[in-house]
Amino acid sequence: MTLAMHSMDDRAAGRERLSRVLGVASALYVLMALITAAVAALGLFGLAGVAVDPAAAEPARLLGLPWSLAISPVLAPSPTMLLLLAGGAMAVNAGLIQLAARMLRGA
């Protein structure tokens, strides 16, 4: 609703709108990353009666792109380490989105 309140005629209002859009995108990304990491942990560790799946961290790795491309079998020899590194990549992405929103907000 706040996105529709600012007109796009003014340059400052356009920056404010883009800042708010990035803020909402950041919140949605963080929520999606937390859910994905929780489901991956359930699959990796066999919690809640779910069968153990070593590939359960792959969706978390996809959300961590492009940083998760650097995760190799040498860096992550176990699925647990893969999940931790993919979680770090998702955190970097969330931080970058939040940083862009803050930089656009201005004074």
mmCIF file of C-alpha atoms in Angstrom:
data_model
loop_
_atom_site.group_PDB
_atom_site.id
_atom_site.type_symbol
_atom_site.label_atom_id
_atom_site.label_comp_id
_atom_site.label_asym_id
_atom_site.label_seq_id
_atom_site.Cartn_x
_atom_site.Cartn_y
_atom_site.Cartn_z
ATOM 1 C CA MET A 1 0.000 0.000 0.000
ATOM 2 C CA THR A 2 2.836 2.403 0.754
ATOM 3 C CA LEU A 3 4.286 1.747 -2.688
ATOM 4 C CA ALA A 4 1.206 3.264 -4.326
ATOM 5 C CA MET A 5 1.258 6.405 -2.157
ATOM 6 C CA HIS A 6 4.356 7.950 -3.787
ATOM 7 C CA SER A 7 4.122 9.417 -7.266
ATOM 8 C CA MET A 8 6.746 8.502 -9.811
ATOM 9 C CA ASP A 9 7.002 12.099 -11.125
ATOM 10 C CA ASP A 10 9.465 13.164 -8.473
ATOM 11 C CA ARG A 11 12.933 11.579 -8.639
ATOM 12 C CA ALA A 12 13.193 11.333 -4.850
ATOM 13 C CA ALA A 13 9.799 9.639 -4.684
ATOM 14 C CA GLY A 14 10.942 7.097 -7.283
ATOM 15 C CA ARG A 15 14.027 6.315 -5.220
ATOM 16 C CA GLU A 16 11.858 5.977 -2.111
ATOM 17 C CA ARG A 17 9.553 3.573 -3.926
ATOM 18 C CA LEU A 18 12.467 1.481 -5.172
ATOM 19 C CA SER A 19 13.910 1.451 -1.668
ATOM 20 C CA ARG A 20 10.632 0.153 -0.277
ATOM 21 C CA VAL A 21 10.369 -2.480 -3.014
ATOM 22 C CA LEU A 22 13.879 -3.707 -2.186
ATOM 23 C CA GLY A 23 12.974 -3.740 1.517
ATOM 24 C CA VAL A 24 9.959 -5.940 0.822
ATOM 25 C CA ALA A 25 12.041 -8.160 -1.476
ATOM 26 C CA SER A 26 14.628 -8.493 1.279
ATOM 27 C CA ALA A 27 12.027 -9.547 3.830
ATOM 28 C CA LEU A 28 10.552 -12.114 1.437
ATOM 29 C CA TYR A 29 14.004 -13.457 0.525
ATOM 30 C CA VAL A 30 14.971 -13.864 4.187
ATOM 31 C CA LEU A 31 11.714 -15.703 4.909
ATOM 32 C CA MET A 32 12.192 -17.986 1.918
ATOM 33 C CA ALA A 33 15.840 -18.637 2.880
ATOM 34 C CA LEU A 34 14.908 -19.527 6.458
ATOM 35 C CA ILE A 35 12.213 -21.951 5.309
ATOM 36 C CA THR A 36 14.549 -23.536 2.755
ATOM 37 C CA ALA A 37 17.339 -23.933 5.315
ATOM 38 C CA ALA A 38 14.923 -25.497 7.825
ATOM 39 C CA VAL A 39 13.602 -28.000 5.277
ATOM 40 C CA ALA A 40 17.171 -28.813 4.194
ATOM 41 C CA ALA A 41 18.174 -29.437 7.812
ATOM 42 C CA LEU A 42 15.168 -31.721 8.256
ATOM 43 C CA GLY A 43 16.221 -33.694 5.196
ATOM 44 C CA LEU A 44 19.925 -33.843 6.012
ATOM 45 C CA PHE A 45 19.571 -34.938 9.599
ATOM 46 C CA GLY A 46 16.441 -37.080 9.266
ATOM 47 C CA LEU A 47 14.527 -35.025 11.818
ATOM 48 C CA ALA A 48 10.796 -35.405 12.390
ATOM 49 C CA GLY A 49 10.731 -38.905 10.923
ATOM 50 C CA VAL A 50 11.878 -37.813 7.465
ATOM 51 C CA ALA A 51 14.284 -40.151 5.688
ATOM 52 C CA VAL A 52 17.890 -38.897 5.454
ATOM 53 C CA ASP A 53 18.564 -37.311 2.064
ATOM 54 C CA PRO A 54 22.131 -36.146 1.302
ATOM 55 C CA ALA A 55 20.870 -33.924 -1.541
ATOM 56 C CA ALA A 56 18.459 -31.977 0.676
ATOM 57 C CA ALA A 57 20.778 -28.954 0.751
ATOM 58 C CA GLU A 58 20.637 -28.405 -3.009
ATOM 59 C CA PRO A 59 17.616 -26.023 -2.907
ATOM 60 C CA ALA A 60 19.492 -23.923 -0.331
ATOM 61 C CA ARG A 61 22.483 -23.927 -2.639
ATOM 62 C CA LEU A 62 20.307 -22.612 -5.474
ATOM 63 C CA LEU A 63 19.089 -19.721 -3.318
ATOM 64 C CA GLY A 64 22.707 -18.848 -2.575
ATOM 65 C CA LEU A 65 23.634 -18.286 -6.223
ATOM 66 C CA PRO A 66 26.057 -16.871 -7.434
ATOM 67 C CA TRP A 67 28.155 -17.296 -4.279
ATOM 68 C CA SER A 68 27.319 -20.966 -3.902
ATOM 69 C CA LEU A 69 28.991 -21.714 -7.238
ATOM 70 C CA ALA A 70 32.285 -21.542 -5.341
ATOM 71 C CA ILE A 71 31.247 -24.417 -3.073
ATOM 72 C CA SER A 72 33.179 -27.443 -4.255
ATOM 73 C CA PRO A 73 33.448 -30.951 -2.822
ATOM 74 C CA VAL A 74 36.822 -29.916 -1.380
ATOM 75 C CA LEU A 75 35.241 -27.048 0.596
ATOM 76 C CA ALA A 76 32.193 -29.049 1.624
ATOM 77 C CA PRO A 77 33.117 -32.714 2.055
ATOM 78 C CA SER A 78 29.955 -33.393 4.072
ATOM 79 C CA PRO A 79 26.319 -32.431 3.495
ATOM 80 C CA THR A 80 26.337 -30.536 6.798
ATOM 81 C CA MET A 81 29.193 -28.324 5.634
ATOM 82 C CA LEU A 82 27.380 -27.797 2.326
ATOM 83 C CA LEU A 83 24.314 -26.582 4.225
ATOM 84 C CA LEU A 84 26.402 -24.211 6.329
ATOM 85 C CA LEU A 85 28.151 -22.738 3.295
ATOM 86 C CA ALA A 86 24.867 -22.425 1.377
ATOM 87 C CA GLY A 87 23.361 -20.676 4.408
ATOM 88 C CA GLY A 88 26.266 -18.246 4.359
ATOM 89 C CA ALA A 89 25.715 -17.597 0.652
ATOM 90 C CA MET A 90 22.025 -16.907 1.307
ATOM 91 C CA ALA A 91 23.005 -14.516 4.112
ATOM 92 C CA VAL A 92 25.308 -12.624 1.729
ATOM 93 C CA ASN A 93 22.468 -12.279 -0.790
ATOM 94 C CA ALA A 94 20.070 -11.029 1.883
ATOM 95 C CA GLY A 95 22.659 -8.539 3.118
ATOM 96 C CA LEU A 96 23.236 -7.196 -0.390
ATOM 97 C CA ILE A 97 19.516 -6.643 -0.941
ATOM 98 C CA GLN A 98 19.224 -4.856 2.408
ATOM 99 C CA LEU A 99 22.296 -2.745 1.645
ATOM 100 C CA ALA A 100 20.832 -1.672 -1.702
ATOM 101 C CA ALA A 101 17.573 -0.694 -0.011
ATOM 102 C CA ARG A 102 19.430 1.376 2.604
ATOM 103 C CA MET A 103 21.610 3.097 0.008
ATOM 104 C CA LEU A 104 18.592 4.124 -2.050
ATOM 105 C CA ARG A 105 16.710 5.431 0.976
ATOM 106 C CA GLY A 106 19.108 8.325 1.442
ATOM 107 C CA ALA A 107 18.511 11.201 3.829
#
